[in-house]
Amino acid sequence: MARQLADGGAERIVTAPGALPFGEAVKRAAAAMPALASQQAGGSASGTADDAAVGSSVPAAVDTAVDAAPAVQEWLWLLTEDSAPEPDALERILETVQRAPSVVLAGPKLVDWDRPERIIELGQSLTTRGDRWLLRRQELDQQQYDHLQDVLGVGPVGLLVRRDIWERLNGFDPALPVFDDGLDLSVRARLAGYRVVVAPASRIRFARSGVAGPRIDRSRAVMRTAHRQGRTAHLHRRIAYAPAFFAFFMWLGLPLVAVARVLWALIREQPGQMLGEFAAALRVFFTPGSIVSSRRRIAAADTAGWSAVRPLRVDPKTVRTTRMIDREALLAAQGRQTRELHFVSTGGLATLVAAIVVAVALTWWAIPRTGLSGGALAPLSPSASCGGTLTQSGVPADPFAWVLALLGTLTFWNPSHAVVLLLIVAIPLATLGGWIWGAQLTESKAGRALIGLGWALSPVLLGSLGAGRLPTVILAVVLPWLLLAASRCRESWSWAGSASLLAAVALACAPVLIPAAAVVFVVGLVSSLRGITRVLTTAIAPLALFAPKLVALIGGRALDLVIDPGLTPVFRPGTVWHSMLGFPEFGLAGWAPILDAIGLGDAPATLLVGVLLLPIVLLAALGLFTGRVFVTVTSALIGGLGLLTALASAQLRLVGEGPEAVAVWTGSGLSSTGSAC
């Protein structure tokens, strides 16, 4: 590289014994270049540092510094071996900085090396949360941004910086060797009262091979490295930019941030980022000296205050809009389209309000209560919110105990109050889930409303509310969301992670559904090879939750795995016709008070309720022709398996209440049937 530069006419070449970060290379090159203040205007010099940077100093006699700068201005132009300026790039960027004496940094329009018609970057900024934000990236260059100038920051590649300002600000922060070096320098220049602009007419092709900034390609290892480097820079900047009081506690909490981010990566089914999240947080935590040094750099430059930076941040609305456009572009590239729910205009809000009215009418008496008992319901232990009920006498924890622990944590001061609140909001939550799932089956406003309300007012849910069957209530709330996530788990890791967690909760509430879930899982695997890895990961959370119980059952009764969790009150399972109409047992279940209130208590209520539910069944059948094929076939499969599970449950008597054997609760199977329909 040095020989090539010498052959190209470079007057001064600076080399280093090994690879250096881009900022350090530029610093060495700038230090080796003689000052040009005494030279004749029009002279030039250049330098390089071990294949990393070329500093070019050119006069700008018409530009006068803000603080009594010399008549001849020296500018450093930072280039890398993976960047190629167009012939007039330097001329165009010089024209931009010569127009205003307050401009001390300018950045070019970076375009793709192989596709120069596509913009990679035209300036940088910060979101209100402190995230780095690339402006005008991944767009076709149609000169639509050639009128832009002021920005919060620019990147290091192609950066034109006034030499006296470079020295005053002490160059790039060595704590930011890969990400955010140019952005941080720009922020400090803004704090010092200077302007930072972009020169859209100055175009530079950029290959992004990692000489300056991160290396970008499709390799997973490279992407994981870039993620770790980006998170390290982000955490460092957040603490360096924060007020001193908050900065200390932000630094002190980094180990907790590391654990939380690792768990978040696990929830999102992004295991490749877990190690990077942990390493980034700990690296910043164990280098407090770098944070102190960065804060001193900022304090030394800060004369204008952060009010000079705040107006140039990207507003949240722009961030949301841009990310939405990016998601839509990704879907379009994959040949998929987003489906708009139009929650308000298609009756979703009205349906939810109606459900809230029904819930208040049926559960008003429970609103002032902080604890309930009776039927299958018992108060939670005060230790439920911290896991105190998870093991007992050396017996492996019942998976449902983890669900109770999570629920009790919502009102940790009184875990039983969370149960009361859940019973009150169960009908609206079930309605919302049913409506959104119904939107996958039909475009009809009435159809969505009927599915939502029909699911929330099903005999299974109303009967479980009346009898205090907490596992079934939770199951009824979770199932529509589980179906939605399961139907989309092939699309993204986020959907797969959501499906895995929701499946763990659902199976903990209704272990009898494990065989049906296994069948659906196998069908999902063999139905298509696209996204099969994501489908496989949906089994992670349920397996982890049931692992202790499965190990304990080795050599024992395998059917004990499907025993209902919690209290198991005696009930009389309904006939096949009862099950087909949605009733888990003889009687009117939760419909009795409703029918009595409207004067139909003496009618053949079971048949009447079945007739009322008929439109929902018809709409579900209509979904076979109007909805997405995968969604509707999945619904039919789950509905059939749920009915078979309910019929089989009525024949299983694994526990006893005194001298009487108690069947496995048939409502669990009917819940899956109702949600699928």
XYZ file of C-alpha atoms in Angstrom:
677
model
C 0.000 0.000 0.000
C 2.828 2.419 0.898
C 4.533 1.716 -2.456
C 1.295 2.350 -4.335
C 0.857 5.676 -2.549
C 4.430 6.660 -3.290
C 3.974 5.796 -6.961
C 0.801 7.865 -6.941
C 2.653 11.009 -5.886
C 2.114 11.157 -2.124
C 4.618 13.568 -0.588
C 4.717 12.020 2.877
C 3.924 8.451 3.992
C 3.551 7.450 7.648
C 3.570 3.759 8.491
C 2.934 1.804 11.677
C 4.226 -1.631 12.742
C 0.741 -3.099 13.122
C -2.935 -2.471 12.513
C -4.342 0.605 14.239
C -7.874 1.860 14.834
C -8.840 4.411 12.232
C -8.787 7.300 14.710
C -5.276 6.487 15.929
C -4.036 6.168 12.339
C -5.432 9.581 11.456
C -3.920 11.084 14.600
C -0.447 9.810 13.666
C -0.789 11.029 10.100
C -1.973 14.486 11.191
C 0.867 14.789 13.724
C 3.440 13.987 11.017
C 2.132 16.639 8.630
C 3.786 20.086 8.797
C 1.597 23.116 9.337
C 0.783 25.040 6.169
C -0.035 28.413 7.682
C 3.270 29.838 6.393
C 3.076 28.183 2.996
C 1.705 29.785 -0.106
C -1.999 29.289 -0.716
C -2.486 26.478 -3.195
C 0.187 24.193 -1.750
C -0.819 20.740 -0.669
C 0.492 17.746 1.245
C -0.766 14.294 1.985
C -0.076 11.464 4.388
C -1.108 7.959 5.225
C -0.953 5.574 8.175
C -0.613 1.846 7.518
C -3.364 1.449 4.908
C -5.830 3.208 7.177
C -6.151 6.922 6.484
C -5.067 9.607 4.085
C -5.072 13.123 5.441
C -5.228 15.849 2.817
C -4.638 19.478 3.738
C -5.890 22.132 1.345
C -6.188 25.910 1.716
C -9.455 27.686 2.214
C -8.406 31.315 2.315
C -11.972 32.607 1.997
C -13.024 30.849 5.190
C -12.375 32.542 8.520
C -12.464 30.595 11.766
C -14.884 31.547 14.516
C -12.114 32.258 16.989
C -9.439 34.291 15.205
C -8.099 31.482 13.042
C -5.189 32.098 10.640
C -5.857 33.423 7.157
C -4.979 30.096 5.512
C -7.176 27.302 6.765
C -5.941 23.734 6.805
C -8.414 20.931 6.281
C -7.911 17.208 6.780
C -9.729 14.935 4.356
C -10.038 11.423 5.770
C -10.134 8.560 3.289
C -9.698 4.803 3.565
C -8.543 2.082 1.211
C -12.144 0.841 0.901
C -13.418 4.247 -0.234
C -13.149 5.781 -3.698
C -14.019 9.480 -4.179
C -15.525 10.564 -7.464
C -13.256 12.968 -9.427
C -14.927 16.160 -8.176
C -15.660 14.950 -4.621
C -13.024 17.128 -2.926
C -13.954 20.203 -4.945
C -17.643 19.824 -4.065
C -17.083 19.356 -0.350
C -14.686 22.336 -0.253
C -17.323 24.501 -1.919
C -19.683 23.584 0.887
C -17.366 24.497 3.768
C -16.221 27.731 2.136
C -19.726 29.173 2.244
C -19.815 29.632 6.048
C -17.024 30.356 8.527
C -18.769 28.428 11.311
C -18.583 25.088 9.466
C -15.729 22.943 10.768
C -16.830 19.429 9.777
C -18.392 18.228 6.547
C -19.327 14.783 5.341
C -19.914 13.469 1.804
C -22.669 11.348 0.372
C -21.532 7.747 0.812
C -22.812 5.443 -1.915
C -22.506 1.701 -2.372
C -19.277 0.484 -3.958
C -20.977 -1.896 -6.395
C -24.249 0.029 -6.792
C -23.346 3.719 -6.716
C -26.931 4.696 -7.418
C -27.842 3.639 -3.840
C -27.106 5.904 -0.859
C -25.454 4.264 2.140
C -25.311 7.308 4.381
C -25.786 11.069 4.254
C -25.191 12.295 7.785
C -25.851 10.851 11.237
C -27.915 11.786 14.236
C -29.143 10.537 17.618
C -32.607 9.427 18.652
C -34.148 10.756 21.843
C -33.004 7.517 23.499
C -29.400 8.088 22.444
C -29.266 5.493 19.644
C -27.131 6.256 16.602
C -29.286 7.017 13.576
C -28.076 6.957 9.974
C -29.784 9.606 7.879
C -31.009 8.985 4.344
C -29.638 5.486 4.024
C -30.490 2.638 1.692
C -32.271 4.843 -0.834
C -31.838 5.433 -4.536
C -29.866 8.602 -5.207
C -32.155 10.804 -7.260
C -30.643 14.076 -5.985
C -33.639 14.362 -3.665
C -31.378 15.349 -0.751
C -28.938 17.630 -2.574
C -30.395 20.678 -0.805
C -29.518 19.426 2.708
C -26.754 20.852 4.857
C -26.909 20.968 8.657
C -26.847 17.651 10.479
C -25.916 16.572 13.976
C -23.017 14.426 12.836
C -21.196 12.726 10.004
C -19.247 9.499 9.701
C -15.458 9.208 9.543
C -15.159 8.141 5.895
C -14.678 11.127 3.619
C -14.872 13.488 6.599
C -13.450 16.960 5.949
C -12.388 18.576 9.239
C -10.597 21.812 9.923
C -7.191 20.978 11.335
C -7.195 23.466 14.212
C -10.570 22.118 15.365
C -9.309 18.554 15.032
C -6.428 19.397 17.340
C -8.571 21.415 19.728
C -11.072 18.549 20.093
C -8.203 16.039 20.303
C -9.459 13.981 17.364
C -11.539 10.865 17.612
C -12.238 9.356 21.024
C -10.049 6.212 21.355
C -12.861 4.617 23.380
C -14.906 4.502 20.135
C -12.564 2.679 17.735
C -15.240 1.279 15.397
C -18.698 2.757 15.883
C -19.656 6.392 16.505
C -16.169 7.938 16.254
C -17.259 10.492 13.654
C -20.598 11.076 15.379
C -18.921 11.721 18.726
C -16.452 14.169 17.164
C -19.374 15.965 15.524
C -21.278 16.178 18.818
C -18.252 17.728 20.506
C -17.904 20.212 17.633
C -21.566 21.158 18.065
C -21.042 21.583 21.818
C -18.135 23.887 21.002
C -20.459 26.117 18.982
C -19.519 25.067 15.436
C -21.575 23.722 12.572
C -21.517 20.268 11.008
C -22.867 19.875 7.491
C -23.178 17.372 4.668
C -22.122 17.967 1.076
C -24.565 15.865 -1.006
C -22.791 16.794 -4.252
C -19.594 15.154 -2.975
C -19.942 11.446 -3.631
C -17.672 8.680 -2.351
C -18.057 5.000 -3.046
C -17.685 2.935 0.103
C -17.154 -0.849 0.344
C -17.586 -1.093 4.159
C -14.790 -3.614 4.638
C -14.022 -2.496 8.191
C -11.082 -0.111 7.780
C -13.195 2.708 9.201
C -16.455 1.833 10.830
C -17.792 -1.716 11.094
C -17.320 -4.384 8.513
C -20.626 -5.173 6.818
C -21.439 -8.460 5.102
C -23.913 -11.325 5.479
C -21.626 -13.561 7.550
C -23.181 -14.393 10.914
C -19.844 -14.110 12.696
C -19.279 -10.640 11.245
C -22.807 -9.550 12.157
C -22.350 -10.755 15.736
C -19.061 -8.889 16.025
C -20.640 -5.723 14.647
C -23.532 -6.069 17.109
C -21.133 -6.374 20.047
C -19.079 -3.393 18.882
C -22.199 -1.317 18.300
C -23.645 -2.124 21.743
C -20.310 -1.283 23.401
C -20.198 2.099 21.697
C -23.847 2.771 22.511
C -23.472 2.011 26.228
C -20.250 4.015 26.447
C -21.800 7.065 24.803
C -24.972 6.927 26.892
C -22.942 7.103 30.091
C -20.431 9.624 28.733
C -23.217 11.986 27.617
C -25.366 11.634 30.753
C -25.260 14.085 33.696
C -22.698 13.040 36.306
C -25.266 11.933 38.912
C -27.138 9.665 36.497
C -23.953 8.504 34.785
C -22.679 6.919 37.997
C -25.823 4.865 38.526
C -25.979 3.953 34.836
C -22.437 2.605 35.095
C -23.212 0.831 38.377
C -26.225 -0.880 36.820
C -24.364 -2.255 33.793
C -24.157 -5.847 35.185
C -27.951 -5.825 35.584
C -28.262 -4.383 32.079
C -26.084 -7.236 30.820
C -28.368 -9.861 32.381
C -31.532 -8.100 31.196
C -30.267 -7.759 27.631
C -29.204 -11.402 27.548
C -32.695 -12.419 28.667
C -34.222 -10.096 26.075
C -32.084 -11.674 23.362
C -33.259 -15.086 24.569
C -36.903 -13.999 24.508
C -36.486 -12.670 20.975
C -34.869 -15.967 19.983
C -31.597 -14.275 18.991
C -29.031 -16.475 20.748
C -26.234 -15.153 18.561
C -26.507 -11.761 20.260
C -26.528 -13.026 23.853
C -22.760 -13.228 24.270
C -22.276 -9.872 22.551
C -24.790 -8.165 24.844
C -23.075 -9.561 27.920
C -19.556 -8.767 26.682
C -20.473 -5.196 25.679
C -21.968 -4.303 29.056
C -19.108 -5.843 31.021
C -16.467 -4.217 28.812
C -17.893 -0.772 29.510
C -18.289 -1.639 33.207
C -14.669 -2.697 33.613
C -13.254 0.339 31.761
C -14.481 3.269 33.861
C -11.296 5.158 33.005
C -12.409 5.370 29.373
C -15.736 6.839 30.456
C -14.022 9.429 32.646
C -11.659 10.331 29.785
C -14.574 10.713 27.356
C -16.470 12.916 29.783
C -13.398 15.151 30.137
C -13.183 15.500 26.342
C -16.828 16.519 26.252
C -16.471 18.948 29.148
C -13.434 20.560 27.524
C -15.397 21.203 24.311
C -18.715 22.171 25.896
C -19.244 25.913 25.552
C -22.609 26.050 23.756
C -24.356 23.421 25.905
C -26.521 20.487 24.928
C -29.186 22.864 23.677
C -27.079 23.071 20.505
C -27.484 19.330 20.000
C -31.093 18.776 21.027
C -32.849 20.326 17.976
C -30.868 18.092 15.613
C -31.945 14.813 17.229
C -34.359 12.596 15.345
C -37.876 12.805 16.740
C -39.654 9.581 17.818
C -42.301 9.869 15.094
C -39.647 9.849 12.379
C -37.973 6.839 13.993
C -41.255 4.900 14.122
C -42.171 5.820 10.546
C -38.763 4.900 9.173
C -38.708 1.562 10.965
C -42.205 0.804 9.704
C -41.085 1.562 6.143
C -38.026 -0.647 6.636
C -40.213 -3.533 7.833
C -42.538 -3.127 4.872
C -39.586 -3.024 2.485
C -38.224 -6.212 4.036
C -41.592 -7.929 3.679
C -41.867 -6.770 0.077
C -38.380 -8.115 -0.651
C -39.493 -11.459 0.778
C -42.669 -11.447 -1.302
C -44.961 -10.883 1.681
C -47.472 -8.165 2.493
C -48.564 -6.711 5.810
C -52.201 -6.984 6.789
C -53.667 -3.864 8.327
C -56.020 -4.526 11.228
C -57.645 -1.065 11.274
C -58.643 -1.735 14.871
C -60.852 1.320 15.280
C -62.475 1.567 11.848
C -63.359 -2.139 11.618
C -65.060 -2.283 15.009
C -62.270 -3.572 17.215
C -62.530 -0.713 19.692
C -66.336 -0.964 19.834
C -66.096 -4.715 20.451
C -63.591 -4.172 23.246
C -65.802 -1.517 24.872
C -68.763 -3.911 24.735
C -66.652 -6.600 26.384
C -65.637 -4.184 29.138
C -69.311 -3.401 29.798
C -70.103 -7.120 30.014
C -67.132 -7.709 32.309
C -68.227 -4.935 34.671
C -71.791 -6.285 34.719
C -70.606 -9.807 35.590
C -67.696 -9.066 37.927
C -68.572 -5.720 39.556
C -68.766 -7.388 42.935
C -65.086 -8.433 42.723
C -63.702 -4.951 41.934
C -63.273 -3.851 45.591
C -61.926 -7.249 46.675
C -58.218 -8.017 47.143
C -58.557 -11.785 47.474
C -61.013 -14.541 46.529
C -61.514 -18.153 47.558
C -64.002 -20.914 46.910
C -64.614 -23.482 44.223
C -61.286 -24.197 42.556
C -59.801 -20.937 43.778
C -57.586 -20.406 46.812
C -55.575 -17.372 47.930
C -51.960 -17.276 46.778
C -49.180 -17.560 49.297
C -47.402 -14.251 50.047
C -44.243 -15.913 48.728
C -45.805 -16.765 45.376
C -44.426 -13.646 43.771
C -40.854 -14.644 44.577
C -41.088 -18.320 43.750
C -41.771 -19.624 47.240
C -44.406 -22.060 45.974
C -42.268 -23.589 43.236
C -41.033 -26.645 45.117
C -42.436 -28.649 47.923
C -40.915 -31.530 49.902
C -38.376 -32.251 47.183
C -41.075 -32.784 44.532
C -40.265 -31.115 41.178
C -42.050 -27.837 40.696
C -45.391 -27.939 38.928
C -44.959 -25.794 35.784
C -48.148 -23.925 36.701
C -46.419 -22.707 39.878
C -44.124 -20.622 37.663
C -47.172 -19.056 36.020
C -48.591 -18.237 39.460
C -45.253 -16.764 40.525
C -45.204 -14.505 37.462
C -48.835 -13.503 37.989
C -48.312 -12.806 41.694
C -45.330 -10.580 40.916
C -47.660 -8.049 39.253
C -48.996 -7.197 42.738
C -46.059 -8.447 44.790
C -47.355 -6.758 47.938
C -50.484 -8.959 47.745
C -50.209 -11.747 45.130
C -53.866 -12.731 45.542
C -54.921 -9.302 44.299
C -53.399 -10.122 40.901
C -55.757 -13.098 40.656
C -58.752 -10.852 41.342
C -57.632 -8.362 38.728
C -57.144 -11.143 36.184
C -60.688 -12.441 36.736
C -62.041 -8.913 36.214
C -60.156 -8.232 32.979
C -60.312 -11.781 31.592
C -63.350 -11.116 29.392
C -61.920 -7.939 27.747
C -58.516 -9.581 27.264
C -60.083 -12.682 25.750
C -62.256 -10.514 23.505
C -59.244 -8.559 22.266
C -57.299 -11.737 21.534
C -60.286 -13.349 19.853
C -60.909 -10.267 17.697
C -57.304 -10.082 16.518
C -57.268 -13.801 15.768
C -60.606 -13.407 13.969
C -58.977 -10.754 11.784
C -56.754 -13.531 10.419
C -59.859 -15.484 9.396
C -62.184 -12.878 7.924
C -62.278 -9.284 6.690
C -65.879 -8.899 7.883
C -66.419 -6.393 10.698
C -69.322 -8.412 12.084
C -67.333 -11.612 11.777
C -64.422 -10.258 13.803
C -66.771 -8.906 16.473
C -68.684 -12.190 16.731
C -65.492 -14.224 17.045
C -64.102 -11.903 19.707
C -67.260 -11.726 21.812
C -68.155 -15.334 21.141
C -64.828 -16.524 22.467
C -65.006 -14.280 25.530
C -68.570 -15.397 26.307
C -67.963 -19.080 25.659
C -69.285 -21.527 28.263
C -65.722 -22.598 29.022
C -64.526 -19.121 30.016
C -67.713 -18.020 31.768
C -68.000 -21.328 33.581
C -64.348 -21.163 34.645
C -64.837 -17.636 35.956
C -67.824 -18.780 37.985
C -66.077 -21.874 39.341
C -62.744 -20.164 39.952
C -60.792 -22.400 37.556
C -57.798 -20.063 37.296
C -55.709 -22.240 34.914
C -58.530 -22.307 32.369
C -59.072 -18.549 32.661
C -55.381 -17.937 31.914
C -55.534 -20.465 29.083
C -58.531 -18.701 27.548
C -56.695 -15.374 27.586
C -53.445 -16.800 26.176
C -54.710 -19.159 23.461
C -55.728 -16.637 20.743
C -52.341 -14.913 21.053
C -50.610 -18.282 20.939
C -52.424 -19.178 17.728
C -51.453 -15.844 16.195
C -47.777 -16.251 17.148
C -47.698 -19.904 16.084
C -49.162 -19.083 12.670
C -46.398 -16.520 12.111
C -43.447 -18.161 13.833
C -41.839 -18.906 10.463
C -41.707 -15.192 9.626
C -39.347 -13.936 12.338
C -37.498 -14.872 15.486
C -39.686 -12.485 17.465
C -42.832 -14.407 16.546
C -41.073 -17.710 17.246
C -39.929 -16.505 20.664
C -43.418 -15.245 21.517
C -44.946 -18.554 20.446
C -42.470 -20.474 22.599
C -43.237 -18.465 25.736
C -46.998 -18.493 25.180
C -46.930 -22.249 24.544
C -45.117 -22.753 27.848
C -47.812 -20.799 29.696
C -50.671 -22.565 27.902
C -49.316 -26.063 28.523
C -48.545 -25.238 32.160
C -52.224 -24.296 32.557
C -53.481 -27.329 30.618
C -50.970 -30.225 30.498
C -53.645 -32.386 28.870
C -53.025 -30.384 25.683
C -49.441 -31.670 25.412
C -50.319 -34.517 22.962
C -52.285 -32.117 20.743
C -49.456 -29.589 20.906
C -46.962 -32.289 19.904
C -49.066 -33.150 16.843
C -49.321 -29.494 15.793
C -45.563 -29.094 16.313
C -44.757 -32.078 14.093
C -47.186 -30.895 11.414
C -45.542 -27.466 11.523
C -42.126 -29.037 10.997
C -43.072 -31.215 8.040
C -45.440 -28.783 6.328
C -42.635 -26.626 4.938
C -38.868 -26.416 5.153
C -38.954 -22.606 5.100
C -38.384 -21.336 8.619
C -38.067 -24.836 10.083
C -35.360 -23.652 12.500
C -37.718 -21.076 13.954
C -40.437 -23.694 14.344
C -37.991 -25.914 16.215
C -37.186 -23.144 18.687
C -40.837 -22.823 19.730
C -40.352 -25.985 21.784
C -37.521 -24.522 23.881
C -39.572 -22.804 26.604
C -42.106 -25.645 27.112
C -39.320 -28.244 27.310
C -37.382 -26.148 29.798
C -40.488 -25.636 31.940
C -41.530 -29.303 31.969
C -38.018 -30.808 32.132
C -37.969 -31.385 35.943
C -41.374 -33.032 35.859
C -40.471 -35.206 32.888
C -37.330 -36.417 34.613
C -39.282 -37.226 37.788
C -41.829 -39.270 35.805
C -39.203 -41.601 34.369
C -40.164 -45.054 35.537
C -43.485 -43.763 36.933
C -46.977 -43.201 35.547
C -46.656 -41.269 32.312
C -50.277 -40.117 32.471
C -49.513 -38.138 35.606
C -48.004 -35.580 33.261
C -51.494 -34.455 32.137
C -53.055 -34.075 35.589
C -54.794 -30.724 35.959
C -52.800 -28.156 37.956
C -54.215 -26.514 41.062
C -57.372 -27.626 42.828
C -59.498 -30.225 41.003
C -63.149 -29.955 42.038
C -65.566 -32.733 41.158
C -67.587 -32.176 37.987
C -69.752 -34.279 35.684
C -68.351 -34.305 32.132
C -70.853 -33.556 29.416
C -71.809 -35.889 26.610
C -70.372 -35.767 23.122
C -73.154 -33.361 22.124
C -72.384 -31.123 25.072
C -68.751 -31.019 24.019
C -69.619 -30.236 20.410
C -71.762 -27.322 21.622
C -68.908 -26.034 23.736
C -70.087 -27.134 27.196
C -67.435 -28.932 29.268
C -69.975 -30.373 31.758
C -73.668 -30.911 32.326
C -75.516 -27.725 33.092
C -75.407 -24.203 31.766
C -71.955 -23.331 33.065
C -71.479 -19.557 33.033
C -74.497 -18.951 30.820
C -77.046 -19.658 33.572
C -77.204 -16.130 35.078
C -77.215 -14.563 31.602
C -80.151 -16.667 30.390
C -82.054 -16.125 33.624
C -81.597 -12.374 33.283
C -83.201 -12.338 29.816
C -86.060 -14.676 30.798
C -84.874 -17.828 29.042
C -83.981 -19.833 32.110
C -86.669 -22.447 31.377
C -85.805 -22.931 27.710
C -83.619 -25.803 26.455
C -80.645 -23.595 27.133
C -77.938 -25.949 25.916
C -79.483 -26.050 22.473
C -80.164 -22.314 22.577
C -76.548 -21.476 23.349
C -75.435 -23.823 20.602
C -77.630 -21.954 18.137
C -76.206 -18.656 19.331
C -72.705 -19.976 18.732
C -73.587 -21.289 15.260
C -72.723 -18.024 13.427
C -69.220 -18.207 14.852
C -68.800 -21.752 13.577
C -70.069 -20.707 10.159
C -67.668 -17.772 10.051
C -64.818 -20.067 10.972
C -65.823 -22.360 8.117
C -65.982 -19.343 5.826
C -62.396 -18.595 6.809
C -61.382 -21.763 4.976
C -62.207 -19.946 1.746
C -61.478 -16.298 2.590
C -58.541 -16.421 5.015
C -54.915 -17.387 4.658
C -54.646 -21.084 3.851
C -52.001 -21.830 6.470
C -53.964 -20.009 9.181
C -57.289 -21.656 8.444
C -55.855 -25.152 8.070
C -54.022 -24.685 11.347
C -57.280 -23.571 12.979
C -59.141 -26.613 11.703
C -56.391 -28.940 12.918
C -56.242 -27.356 16.373
C -60.012 -27.302 16.694
C -60.298 -30.994 15.863
C -57.479 -31.946 18.208
C -59.085 -29.869 20.961
C -62.388 -31.694 20.611
C -60.661 -35.076 20.666
C -58.722 -33.970 23.756
C -61.949 -32.972 25.505
C -63.598 -36.316 24.716
C -60.525 -38.223 25.909
C -60.280 -36.103 29.059
C -63.784 -37.164 30.093
C -62.550 -40.771 30.188
C -59.380 -40.067 32.196
C -59.725 -40.225 35.976
C -56.282 -39.763 37.454
C -57.087 -38.087 40.790
C -59.799 -38.457 43.386
C -61.848 -36.208 45.623
C -62.559 -38.384 48.624
C -64.027 -41.671 47.387
C -64.947 -40.229 43.980
C -62.591 -40.237 41.005
C -62.360 -36.904 39.163
C -62.051 -36.716 35.382
C -59.475 -34.513 33.736
C -61.060 -31.142 33.042
C -62.665 -31.185 29.596
C -62.660 -27.409 29.371
C -58.967 -27.367 28.447
C -59.582 -29.225 25.213
C -62.701 -27.196 24.430
C -60.702 -24.003 24.951
C -58.439 -24.874 22.043
C -61.462 -25.838 19.970
C -63.178 -22.525 20.676
C -60.095 -20.381 20.050
C -59.353 -22.154 16.781
C -62.893 -21.619 15.578
